[in-house]
Amino acid sequence: MSSTAPTIPSDLAAWCVANDARAQNELFAFLRIPSVSARSEHKGDCLIAAQFVADALTHIGFRADIIPTPGHPIVLGEWRHAGPDAPTLLVYGHYDVQPAEPLELWTSPAFEPTVRDGRIYARGSVDDKGQLYLHIKALEAHLAVRGTLPVNVIVLAEGEEEVGSENLEAFLQREQQRLKCDAVVISDSTMFAPGIPSILSSLRGMAYLQIDVQGPAGDLHSGMYGGAVVNPAMALARILATFHDADGRVAISGFYDHVRPFPDNVRAQMRALPFSEAGLMHEVGVTALGGEPGYTALERLWTRPTCEVNGLLSGYTGEGAKTVLPAISMAKVSFRLVPDQDPDTIARLVREHVARVLPIGVTATVTALHGGRPWRADLQGPIIDAGKRALQAAFGREPVITGEGGSIPVVGDFERILGAPVLLMGFGLPGENAHAPNEWISVENYQLGIRAAATLLDEFAVAFTMSRG
Ligand code: BES
Ligand code: ZN
């Protein structure tokens, strides 16, 4: 690694300045496509978004294919003219977005990008269209200015990240040869704070389950039957209440069995970050925090597994009162996992637990909807060195190492199946409202992200060559 202070190469910097406005307008066009992967009525929009990415890639000189899957298509872009000795970098991102509801809580429409106070507001602005598109602009910068890239590049954009990436693992297995690469870069995460670039060292995994409770054959009059017939809404509430103990630990037998403690140095680095629990309370609008005893809020978010109810459904929830004893109830429950918990094992433990605590008079089924493995980074090697230097060049200060509570299911698969180390450098910010109304990305971070991603290519070429001796 070269020892000079890293800077954005001046030819790329000049191109970025001249093209910032266009890069923003193009992102706006991408953001107007309501590519909500969870909703079947948006299947066509997902294809349109895939086509948008493929067109953006062919426009800058990539070859791009749209590959169908049982769900939404995968876009694969390739540029392989850097020569046989140059490394190959794979850029991963997702063009799908979360549902925008509740729509009435958006200040400006979810799919009509709007700039206010230096932020681009729109569903998908930060998660992940803005962070995917900034890489495409960085690639364009090189090709426009120099007519070439310093490394071979594969761009892999999927349309099912927000629903668990169920078809991606098989794709990686099947296309292992074609996807062979020396490193992966992903921008689908947040920075620790404004102005503090960050490299992620861990992601939690996920086991997403649905619990359906069935009581009587149909809805009943709650006066005529209530008291003698077990109520499925109450039965579900009882089941859910057994998932934690009174202190906030997950009380499902075996749940913590395979949790590997985070190394002391990683915990020490986390403790050294200027994190304020009061700031977190303010950010989310609560007056107290909760969770597992013995850990700071940051450790609970980044290093500990959890169980959350994501949705509940039963009985009458419309206007006014209706006296009914519902026949069914349903809960969506997700478990965030840490190394070395395994989603399939967790699903089995939950199923066994529900069977154990099931009240009489009802039946319950537990269905696994999707899962993803947790991930912890090695944080060594040329791509990490290059990422540090690229972020320092763009933001003028060294990045911090952070953890993350969210999940990107495919990250572990990249390492396991492709054998490639992953650099997670995100450009989101705390309070960005990902998955919520009024999602935003900072205009400045979008622009600095383009510069960092462009610089990364040069830095990776150098770091890779030096690592080869
Ligand atoms: N970009 C997020 C994950 C994320 C959020 C990473 C914040 C780092 C910081 C991603 O799009 C996401 O939301 N993933 C889902 C995955 C799930 C559906 C398996 C998540 O974490 O809920
Ligand atoms: Zn995302």
Short mmCIF file of C-alpha atoms and ligand atoms in Angstrom, two decimals:
data_model
loop_
_atom_site.label_atom_id
_atom_site.label_comp_id
_atom_site.label_asym_id
_atom_site.label_seq_id
_atom_site.Cartn_x
_atom_site.Cartn_y
_atom_site.Cartn_z
CA MET A 1 0.00 0.00 0.00
CA SER A 2 1.35 3.43 -0.89
CA SER A 3 2.10 5.63 2.08
CA THR A 4 1.06 9.00 0.66
CA ALA A 5 -2.19 10.47 1.98
CA PRO A 6 -4.91 9.21 -0.31
CA THR A 7 -6.69 11.68 -2.58
CA ILE A 8 -9.36 11.47 -5.23
CA PRO A 9 -7.52 11.27 -8.56
CA SER A 10 -7.88 14.73 -10.11
CA ASP A 11 -9.23 13.54 -13.47
CA LEU A 12 -12.02 11.63 -11.72
CA ALA A 13 -12.68 14.50 -9.31
CA ALA A 14 -13.14 16.91 -12.21
CA TRP A 15 -15.55 14.55 -13.96
CA CYS A 16 -17.56 14.18 -10.75
CA VAL A 17 -17.95 17.94 -10.31
CA ALA A 18 -19.07 18.31 -13.91
CA ASN A 19 -21.55 15.45 -13.65
CA ASP A 20 -23.06 15.69 -10.14
CA ALA A 21 -26.29 17.28 -11.37
CA ARG A 22 -26.83 14.65 -14.05
CA ALA A 23 -25.98 11.83 -11.60
CA GLN A 24 -28.73 13.14 -9.35
CA ASN A 25 -31.28 13.47 -12.16
CA GLU A 26 -30.62 9.92 -13.29
CA LEU A 27 -31.05 8.65 -9.75
CA PHE A 28 -34.39 10.45 -9.63
CA ALA A 29 -35.56 8.49 -12.68
CA PHE A 30 -34.51 5.24 -10.93
CA LEU A 31 -36.34 6.27 -7.76
CA ARG A 32 -39.59 6.94 -9.64
CA ILE A 33 -39.92 3.21 -10.40
CA PRO A 34 -41.95 1.63 -7.56
CA SER A 35 -39.99 -1.63 -7.49
CA VAL A 36 -41.55 -3.06 -4.32
CA SER A 37 -40.40 -6.67 -4.28
CA ALA A 38 -42.85 -7.81 -1.60
CA ARG A 39 -45.96 -6.97 -3.64
CA SER A 40 -47.03 -9.04 -6.63
CA GLU A 41 -48.74 -6.02 -8.22
CA HIS A 42 -45.28 -4.46 -8.55
CA LYS A 43 -43.73 -7.40 -10.38
CA GLY A 44 -43.74 -5.39 -13.62
CA ASP A 45 -42.10 -2.44 -11.86
CA CYS A 46 -39.34 -4.70 -10.60
CA LEU A 47 -38.64 -5.74 -14.17
CA ILE A 48 -38.65 -2.09 -15.24
CA ALA A 49 -36.12 -1.28 -12.48
CA ALA A 50 -33.95 -4.23 -13.57
CA GLN A 51 -34.10 -2.92 -17.14
CA PHE A 52 -33.16 0.55 -15.87
CA VAL A 53 -30.01 -0.83 -14.23
CA ALA A 54 -29.12 -2.92 -17.28
CA ASP A 55 -29.56 0.11 -19.58
CA ALA A 56 -27.45 2.30 -17.27
CA LEU A 57 -24.70 -0.32 -17.48
CA THR A 58 -24.79 -0.80 -21.26
CA HIS A 59 -24.86 2.98 -21.66
CA ILE A 60 -21.47 3.31 -19.93
CA GLY A 61 -19.91 0.44 -21.87
CA PHE A 62 -20.74 -2.68 -19.88
CA ARG A 63 -22.30 -5.82 -21.19
CA ALA A 64 -25.49 -6.44 -19.20
CA ASP A 65 -27.87 -9.39 -18.94
CA ILE A 66 -31.22 -9.60 -17.22
CA ILE A 67 -31.48 -13.08 -15.79
CA PRO A 68 -34.90 -14.37 -14.79
CA THR A 69 -35.39 -16.16 -11.46
CA PRO A 70 -38.49 -17.72 -9.91
CA GLY A 71 -38.90 -14.28 -8.30
CA HIS A 72 -37.56 -10.97 -9.58
CA PRO A 73 -34.75 -10.89 -12.16
CA ILE A 74 -31.04 -10.49 -11.47
CA VAL A 75 -29.03 -7.94 -13.46
CA LEU A 76 -25.50 -8.98 -14.28
CA GLY A 77 -23.17 -6.38 -15.76
CA GLU A 78 -19.64 -7.24 -16.90
CA TRP A 79 -16.58 -5.32 -18.01
CA ARG A 80 -13.55 -7.54 -18.38
CA HIS A 81 -10.97 -5.62 -20.39
CA ALA A 82 -8.48 -4.74 -17.64
CA GLY A 83 -6.12 -7.51 -18.65
CA PRO A 84 -5.36 -10.98 -17.33
CA ASP A 85 -3.29 -9.80 -14.35
CA ALA A 86 -5.84 -7.31 -13.07
CA PRO A 87 -8.11 -8.39 -10.25
CA THR A 88 -11.87 -8.62 -10.58
CA LEU A 89 -14.15 -6.62 -8.31
CA LEU A 90 -17.81 -7.52 -7.89
CA VAL A 91 -20.20 -4.70 -6.99
CA TYR A 92 -23.41 -5.91 -5.37
CA GLY A 93 -26.57 -3.94 -4.68
CA HIS A 94 -30.34 -4.27 -4.84
CA TYR A 95 -32.87 -2.44 -7.00
CA ASP A 96 -35.90 -3.58 -4.99
CA VAL A 97 -37.40 -1.47 -2.22
CA GLN A 98 -39.62 -1.93 0.80
CA PRO A 99 -43.33 -1.10 0.57
CA ALA A 100 -43.89 2.64 1.04
CA GLU A 101 -46.96 2.39 3.29
CA PRO A 102 -48.23 4.20 5.30
CA LEU A 103 -48.32 6.66 2.39
CA GLU A 104 -50.06 9.43 4.33
CA LEU A 105 -47.00 9.84 6.54
CA TRP A 106 -44.77 10.90 3.63
CA THR A 107 -44.18 14.66 3.38
CA SER A 108 -43.61 14.29 -0.37
CA PRO A 109 -44.75 11.26 -2.40
CA ALA A 110 -42.65 8.13 -1.88
CA PHE A 111 -41.94 7.66 -5.58
CA GLU A 112 -41.53 11.33 -6.47
CA PRO A 113 -37.97 12.13 -5.33
CA THR A 114 -37.75 15.57 -3.72
CA VAL A 115 -34.77 17.48 -2.33
CA ARG A 116 -35.24 19.22 1.01
CA ASP A 117 -32.47 20.42 3.32
CA GLY A 118 -29.74 18.69 1.35
CA ARG A 119 -31.54 15.34 1.38
CA ILE A 120 -33.14 13.33 -1.40
CA TYR A 121 -36.42 11.98 -0.07
CA ALA A 122 -37.88 8.88 -1.77
CA ARG A 123 -38.42 5.20 -1.09
CA GLY A 124 -35.18 3.44 -1.99
CA SER A 125 -33.11 6.66 -1.99
CA VAL A 126 -30.66 5.18 0.50
CA ASP A 127 -31.80 1.55 0.59
CA ASP A 128 -30.46 0.79 -1.86
CA LYS A 129 -30.98 2.52 -5.21
CA GLY A 130 -28.87 5.57 -4.39
CA GLN A 131 -26.06 3.45 -3.00
CA LEU A 132 -26.16 1.07 -5.98
CA TYR A 133 -26.36 3.82 -8.57
CA LEU A 134 -23.40 5.74 -7.13
CA HIS A 135 -21.20 2.78 -8.06
CA ILE A 136 -22.48 2.86 -11.63
CA LYS A 137 -21.62 6.57 -11.81
CA ALA A 138 -18.16 5.84 -10.39
CA LEU A 139 -17.60 3.26 -13.13
CA GLU A 140 -18.83 5.77 -15.69
CA ALA A 141 -16.34 8.33 -14.39
CA HIS A 142 -13.42 6.02 -15.19
CA LEU A 143 -14.74 4.96 -18.58
CA ALA A 144 -15.62 8.52 -19.59
CA VAL A 145 -12.32 10.07 -18.50
CA ARG A 146 -9.84 7.28 -19.22
CA GLY A 147 -11.73 4.98 -21.55
CA THR A 148 -10.89 2.05 -19.28
CA LEU A 149 -11.16 0.60 -15.76
CA PRO A 150 -8.14 -0.35 -13.64
CA VAL A 151 -9.79 -3.64 -12.63
CA ASN A 152 -12.29 -6.03 -14.14
CA VAL A 153 -15.76 -5.37 -12.79
CA ILE A 154 -18.90 -7.43 -12.34
CA VAL A 155 -22.06 -5.62 -11.24
CA LEU A 156 -24.67 -7.85 -9.62
CA ALA A 157 -27.98 -6.15 -8.85
CA GLU A 158 -30.77 -8.22 -7.41
CA GLY A 159 -34.46 -7.52 -6.89
CA GLU A 160 -35.24 -9.64 -3.85
CA GLU A 161 -32.98 -8.39 -1.08
CA GLU A 162 -35.85 -6.88 0.87
CA VAL A 163 -37.69 -10.20 0.83
CA GLY A 164 -34.76 -12.39 1.84
CA SER A 165 -32.75 -12.99 -1.39
CA GLU A 166 -34.28 -16.43 -1.69
CA ASN A 167 -33.08 -17.04 -5.26
CA LEU A 168 -29.62 -15.56 -5.02
CA GLU A 169 -27.74 -18.39 -3.34
CA ALA A 170 -28.69 -20.85 -6.08
CA PHE A 171 -27.62 -18.27 -8.67
CA LEU A 172 -24.21 -17.88 -7.01
CA GLN A 173 -23.81 -21.66 -6.95
CA ARG A 174 -24.84 -22.06 -10.55
CA GLU A 175 -22.78 -19.15 -11.90
CA GLN A 176 -19.77 -19.66 -9.65
CA GLN A 177 -17.33 -19.59 -12.58
CA ARG A 178 -18.76 -16.49 -14.20
CA LEU A 179 -18.92 -14.66 -10.85
CA LYS A 180 -15.38 -15.57 -9.83
CA CYS A 181 -13.83 -12.45 -8.32
CA ASP A 182 -11.12 -11.24 -5.96
CA ALA A 183 -13.34 -9.07 -3.79
CA VAL A 184 -16.88 -7.78 -3.36
CA VAL A 185 -17.92 -4.24 -2.48
CA ILE A 186 -21.37 -3.42 -1.15
CA SER A 187 -22.85 -0.04 -0.29
CA ASP A 188 -26.10 -0.83 1.49
CA SER A 189 -25.43 0.36 5.02
CA THR A 190 -25.01 3.51 7.07
CA MET A 191 -22.10 5.57 8.31
CA PHE A 192 -21.64 5.92 12.05
CA ALA A 193 -22.36 9.67 11.91
CA PRO A 194 -22.30 12.50 9.37
CA GLY A 195 -18.75 13.09 8.14
CA ILE A 196 -17.48 9.83 9.66
CA PRO A 197 -16.99 7.25 6.91
CA SER A 198 -17.46 3.71 8.14
CA ILE A 199 -16.54 0.16 7.26
CA LEU A 200 -18.86 -2.52 8.56
CA SER A 201 -17.38 -5.43 10.46
CA SER A 202 -20.54 -7.46 11.03
CA LEU A 203 -24.14 -8.02 10.01
CA ARG A 204 -26.78 -9.99 11.83
CA GLY A 205 -28.48 -12.94 10.21
CA MET A 206 -32.17 -13.63 10.17
CA ALA A 207 -34.79 -16.31 10.75
CA TYR A 208 -38.19 -14.98 9.71
CA LEU A 209 -41.19 -17.01 10.88
CA GLN A 210 -44.96 -16.79 10.70
CA ILE A 211 -47.06 -18.22 13.51
CA ASP A 212 -50.69 -19.08 12.75
CA VAL A 213 -53.01 -20.02 15.59
CA GLN A 214 -56.33 -21.70 14.85
CA GLY A 215 -59.14 -21.97 17.40
CA PRO A 216 -62.82 -22.59 16.61
CA ALA A 217 -63.89 -23.42 13.07
CA GLY A 218 -65.20 -19.89 12.54
CA ASP A 219 -65.56 -16.50 14.26
CA LEU A 220 -67.93 -16.70 17.24
CA HIS A 221 -70.16 -14.33 19.24
CA SER A 222 -67.87 -13.41 22.14
CA GLY A 223 -70.79 -13.33 24.57
CA MET A 224 -72.32 -16.63 23.57
CA TYR A 225 -68.98 -18.48 23.54
CA GLY A 226 -66.41 -16.32 25.31
CA GLY A 227 -65.14 -17.80 28.54
CA ALA A 228 -65.71 -21.38 27.48
CA VAL A 229 -63.89 -21.39 24.13
CA VAL A 230 -60.15 -20.56 24.07
CA ASN A 231 -59.54 -17.27 22.27
CA PRO A 232 -56.80 -17.56 19.57
CA ALA A 233 -55.80 -13.90 19.97
CA MET A 234 -55.17 -14.44 23.68
CA ALA A 235 -53.48 -17.78 23.01
CA LEU A 236 -51.07 -16.10 20.57
CA ALA A 237 -50.37 -13.30 23.06
CA ARG A 238 -49.51 -15.95 25.65
CA ILE A 239 -47.21 -17.76 23.26
CA LEU A 240 -45.41 -14.55 22.28
CA ALA A 241 -45.05 -13.53 25.91
CA THR A 242 -42.98 -16.66 26.56
CA PHE A 243 -40.38 -15.68 23.94
CA HIS A 244 -38.54 -13.41 26.42
CA ASP A 245 -37.90 -13.69 30.13
CA ALA A 246 -38.74 -10.83 32.46
CA ASP A 247 -35.25 -9.33 32.03
CA GLY A 248 -35.31 -9.22 28.24
CA ARG A 249 -33.32 -12.35 27.36
CA VAL A 250 -34.73 -14.63 24.68
CA ALA A 251 -36.21 -17.56 26.62
CA ILE A 252 -36.34 -20.14 23.84
CA SER A 253 -34.38 -23.16 24.94
CA GLY A 254 -31.09 -23.52 23.03
CA PHE A 255 -31.37 -20.07 21.43
CA TYR A 256 -27.96 -18.86 22.64
CA ASP A 257 -26.17 -22.21 22.29
CA HIS A 258 -24.07 -21.31 19.25
CA VAL A 259 -23.49 -17.64 19.97
CA ARG A 260 -19.75 -16.98 19.70
CA PRO A 261 -18.69 -13.96 21.77
CA PHE A 262 -17.33 -10.99 19.85
CA PRO A 263 -13.57 -10.63 20.28
CA ASP A 264 -12.56 -8.26 23.06
CA ASN A 265 -10.77 -5.93 20.65
CA VAL A 266 -13.93 -5.56 18.55
CA ARG A 267 -15.99 -4.80 21.66
CA ALA A 268 -13.32 -2.32 22.77
CA GLN A 269 -13.48 -0.56 19.39
CA MET A 270 -17.25 -0.34 19.71
CA ARG A 271 -17.02 1.09 23.20
CA ALA A 272 -14.57 3.72 21.91
CA LEU A 273 -17.08 5.06 19.38
CA PRO A 274 -18.75 8.31 20.47
CA PHE A 275 -22.20 6.77 20.87
CA SER A 276 -24.91 8.37 22.96
CA GLU A 277 -27.88 6.35 24.22
CA ALA A 278 -29.73 9.63 24.78
CA GLY A 279 -29.11 10.46 21.13
CA LEU A 280 -30.59 7.12 20.08
CA MET A 281 -33.67 7.73 22.26
CA HIS A 282 -34.08 11.14 20.67
CA GLU A 283 -33.60 9.72 17.14
CA VAL A 284 -36.41 7.20 17.56
CA GLY A 285 -38.64 9.19 19.91
CA VAL A 286 -38.68 7.04 23.07
CA THR A 287 -38.01 7.86 26.71
CA ALA A 288 -36.22 4.63 27.65
CA LEU A 289 -34.35 1.82 25.93
CA GLY A 290 -34.74 -1.88 26.65
CA GLY A 291 -33.06 -5.16 25.84
CA GLU A 292 -30.78 -7.85 27.07
CA PRO A 293 -29.13 -7.09 30.42
CA GLY A 294 -25.35 -6.74 30.62
CA TYR A 295 -24.83 -5.05 27.26
CA THR A 296 -24.71 -1.46 26.03
CA ALA A 297 -27.31 -0.40 23.45
CA LEU A 298 -24.69 -0.59 20.69
CA GLU A 299 -23.67 -4.10 21.77
CA ARG A 300 -27.31 -5.16 21.83
CA LEU A 301 -27.76 -3.86 18.29
CA TRP A 302 -24.53 -5.11 16.79
CA THR A 303 -23.43 -8.19 18.73
CA ARG A 304 -26.48 -9.86 20.28
CA PRO A 305 -29.31 -11.92 18.78
CA THR A 306 -32.91 -10.82 19.19
CA CYS A 307 -36.54 -11.79 18.75
CA GLU A 308 -38.98 -9.18 17.43
CA VAL A 309 -42.66 -9.29 16.60
CA ASN A 310 -43.00 -7.61 13.20
CA GLY A 311 -46.75 -7.87 12.84
CA LEU A 312 -49.89 -9.12 14.55
CA LEU A 313 -53.30 -9.91 13.14
CA SER A 314 -56.49 -11.12 14.73
CA GLY A 315 -60.14 -10.28 15.26
CA TYR A 316 -61.84 -6.99 14.63
CA THR A 317 -59.67 -3.92 14.14
CA GLY A 318 -62.05 -1.64 12.23
CA GLU A 319 -63.99 1.38 13.41
CA GLY A 320 -65.99 1.09 16.60
CA ALA A 321 -66.61 -2.08 18.58
CA LYS A 322 -67.49 -5.59 17.47
CA THR A 323 -67.93 -8.37 19.99
CA VAL A 324 -66.26 -11.32 18.35
CA LEU A 325 -64.17 -14.27 19.43
CA PRO A 326 -61.83 -14.62 16.45
CA ALA A 327 -61.21 -18.03 14.92
CA ILE A 328 -57.58 -17.30 14.06
CA SER A 329 -54.61 -15.16 14.91
CA MET A 330 -51.28 -14.63 13.21
CA ALA A 331 -47.91 -13.16 14.07
CA LYS A 332 -44.85 -12.41 11.96
CA VAL A 333 -41.77 -12.88 14.11
CA SER A 334 -38.17 -12.38 13.11
CA PHE A 335 -35.01 -13.37 14.91
CA ARG A 336 -31.78 -11.47 14.25
CA LEU A 337 -28.86 -13.86 14.52
CA VAL A 338 -25.17 -13.53 15.27
CA PRO A 339 -22.27 -15.90 14.52
CA ASP A 340 -22.57 -18.95 14.68
CA GLN A 341 -26.36 -19.19 14.96
CA ASP A 342 -28.04 -20.93 12.05
CA PRO A 343 -31.45 -19.86 10.69
CA ASP A 344 -32.75 -23.42 10.19
CA THR A 345 -31.77 -24.47 13.70
CA ILE A 346 -33.43 -21.39 15.18
CA ALA A 347 -36.64 -22.11 13.25
CA ARG A 348 -36.64 -25.65 14.66
CA LEU A 349 -36.08 -24.42 18.22
CA VAL A 350 -38.96 -21.97 17.91
CA ARG A 351 -41.24 -24.66 16.51
CA GLU A 352 -40.39 -26.94 19.46
CA HIS A 353 -40.87 -24.08 21.91
CA VAL A 354 -44.30 -23.16 20.52
CA ALA A 355 -45.40 -26.79 20.75
CA ARG A 356 -44.28 -26.84 24.40
CA VAL A 357 -46.10 -23.67 25.47
CA LEU A 358 -49.19 -24.05 23.26
CA PRO A 359 -52.39 -23.40 25.25
CA ILE A 360 -55.04 -26.12 25.06
CA GLY A 361 -57.96 -25.57 22.70
CA VAL A 362 -55.95 -24.15 19.80
CA THR A 363 -53.44 -25.41 17.26
CA ALA A 364 -50.43 -23.52 15.94
CA THR A 365 -48.29 -23.78 12.85
CA VAL A 366 -44.87 -22.18 12.53
CA THR A 367 -43.77 -21.47 8.97
CA ALA A 368 -40.25 -20.33 8.09
CA LEU A 369 -40.53 -17.52 5.51
CA HIS A 370 -36.85 -16.88 4.95
CA GLY A 371 -33.48 -16.96 6.59
CA GLY A 372 -29.97 -15.60 6.25
CA ARG A 373 -26.72 -16.35 7.99
CA PRO A 374 -24.96 -13.82 10.21
CA TRP A 375 -21.60 -12.47 9.08
CA ARG A 376 -18.43 -11.17 10.67
CA ALA A 377 -15.58 -9.65 8.65
CA ASP A 378 -11.95 -10.52 8.65
CA LEU A 379 -11.11 -6.87 7.93
CA GLN A 380 -7.82 -7.65 6.26
CA GLY A 381 -6.42 -7.73 2.77
CA PRO A 382 -6.27 -5.49 -0.28
CA ILE A 383 -9.97 -4.67 -0.57
CA ILE A 384 -10.13 -3.47 3.04
CA ASP A 385 -6.93 -1.42 2.63
CA ALA A 386 -8.32 0.04 -0.59
CA GLY A 387 -11.66 0.82 1.05
CA LYS A 388 -9.99 2.65 3.90
CA ARG A 389 -7.95 4.77 1.53
CA ALA A 390 -10.86 5.49 -0.82
CA LEU A 391 -13.07 6.62 2.06
CA GLN A 392 -10.31 8.75 3.50
CA ALA A 393 -9.76 10.34 0.09
CA ALA A 394 -13.43 11.22 -0.31
CA PHE A 395 -14.28 12.25 3.26
CA GLY A 396 -10.94 13.64 4.40
CA ARG A 397 -10.69 11.39 7.42
CA GLU A 398 -10.04 7.75 8.18
CA PRO A 399 -13.06 5.49 8.43
CA VAL A 400 -14.18 3.95 11.71
CA ILE A 401 -15.03 0.26 12.03
CA THR A 402 -18.67 -0.32 12.99
CA GLY A 403 -21.09 -3.20 13.43
CA GLU A 404 -24.65 -3.40 12.22
CA GLY A 405 -27.94 -4.81 13.42
CA GLY A 406 -29.52 -5.23 9.98
CA SER A 407 -29.05 -8.10 7.56
CA ILE A 408 -27.86 -8.52 4.00
CA PRO A 409 -28.45 -12.22 3.47
CA VAL A 410 -26.05 -12.73 0.59
CA VAL A 411 -22.89 -11.37 2.25
CA GLY A 412 -21.94 -14.66 3.89
CA ASP A 413 -22.65 -16.48 0.63
CA PHE A 414 -20.17 -14.32 -1.28
CA GLU A 415 -17.43 -15.46 1.06
CA ARG A 416 -18.60 -19.06 1.32
CA ILE A 417 -19.48 -19.74 -2.32
CA LEU A 418 -17.23 -17.34 -4.23
CA GLY A 419 -14.41 -17.30 -1.69
CA ALA A 420 -14.24 -13.52 -2.01
CA PRO A 421 -13.77 -11.07 0.89
CA VAL A 422 -16.47 -8.42 1.21
CA LEU A 423 -16.02 -4.69 1.84
CA LEU A 424 -19.13 -3.01 3.22
CA MET A 425 -18.83 0.74 2.83
CA GLY A 426 -22.18 2.44 3.25
CA PHE A 427 -23.21 6.05 2.74
CA GLY A 428 -26.47 6.16 4.68
CA LEU A 429 -26.81 8.14 7.89
CA PRO A 430 -28.51 7.63 11.25
CA GLY A 431 -32.15 8.71 11.05
CA GLU A 432 -32.37 8.00 7.31
CA ASN A 433 -35.80 6.34 7.73
CA ALA A 434 -34.96 3.20 5.77
CA HIS A 435 -38.09 0.98 5.57
CA ALA A 436 -40.14 3.88 7.01
CA PRO A 437 -41.91 6.96 5.63
CA ASN A 438 -39.65 9.84 4.48
CA GLU A 439 -36.60 7.76 3.64
CA TRP A 440 -33.69 9.94 2.53
CA ILE A 441 -30.08 9.95 1.39
CA SER A 442 -27.89 12.99 1.90
CA VAL A 443 -27.04 14.74 -1.37
CA GLU A 444 -23.49 15.23 -0.11
CA ASN A 445 -23.06 11.56 0.72
CA TYR A 446 -24.39 10.51 -2.67
CA GLN A 447 -21.76 12.71 -4.29
CA LEU A 448 -18.96 11.67 -1.94
CA GLY A 449 -20.03 8.06 -2.45
CA ILE A 450 -19.42 8.41 -6.20
CA ARG A 451 -15.96 9.81 -5.48
CA ALA A 452 -15.14 7.11 -2.93
CA ALA A 453 -16.34 4.33 -5.25
CA ALA A 454 -14.34 5.76 -8.15
CA THR A 455 -11.20 6.06 -6.02
CA LEU A 456 -11.72 2.53 -4.72
CA LEU A 457 -11.10 1.07 -8.18
CA ASP A 458 -7.65 2.69 -8.44
CA GLU A 459 -6.77 1.85 -4.85
CA PHE A 460 -7.87 -1.76 -5.26
CA ALA A 461 -5.78 -2.21 -8.39
CA VAL A 462 -2.71 -0.96 -6.51
CA ALA A 463 -3.38 -2.81 -3.23
CA PHE A 464 -4.07 -6.06 -5.06
CA THR A 465 -0.87 -5.87 -7.09
CA MET A 466 1.19 -5.08 -4.00
CA SER A 467 -0.36 -7.97 -2.09
CA ARG A 468 0.87 -10.25 -4.86
CA GLY A 469 4.42 -8.99 -4.19
N1 BES B 1 -29.80 -2.21 3.68
C1 BES B 1 -30.49 -3.08 4.55
C2 BES B 1 -29.67 -3.76 5.61
C3 BES B 1 -28.91 -2.82 6.44
C4 BES B 1 -29.55 -1.82 7.13
C5 BES B 1 -27.55 -2.93 6.51
C6 BES B 1 -28.83 -0.93 7.87
C7 BES B 1 -26.83 -2.07 7.24
C8 BES B 1 -27.47 -1.03 7.91
C9 BES B 1 -31.18 -4.14 3.76
O1 BES B 1 -31.75 -3.69 2.58
C10 BES B 1 -32.28 -4.72 4.60
O2 BES B 1 -33.11 -4.01 5.09
N2 BES B 1 -32.27 -6.02 4.75
C11 BES B 1 -33.28 -6.73 5.40
C12 BES B 1 -33.00 -8.16 5.11
C13 BES B 1 -34.06 -9.11 5.51
C14 BES B 1 -35.28 -8.92 4.68
C15 BES B 1 -33.55 -10.52 5.39
C16 BES B 1 -33.27 -6.47 6.88
O3 BES B 1 -32.21 -6.27 7.50
O4 BES B 1 -34.36 -6.43 7.45
ZN ZN B 2 -30.82 -2.53 1.53
#
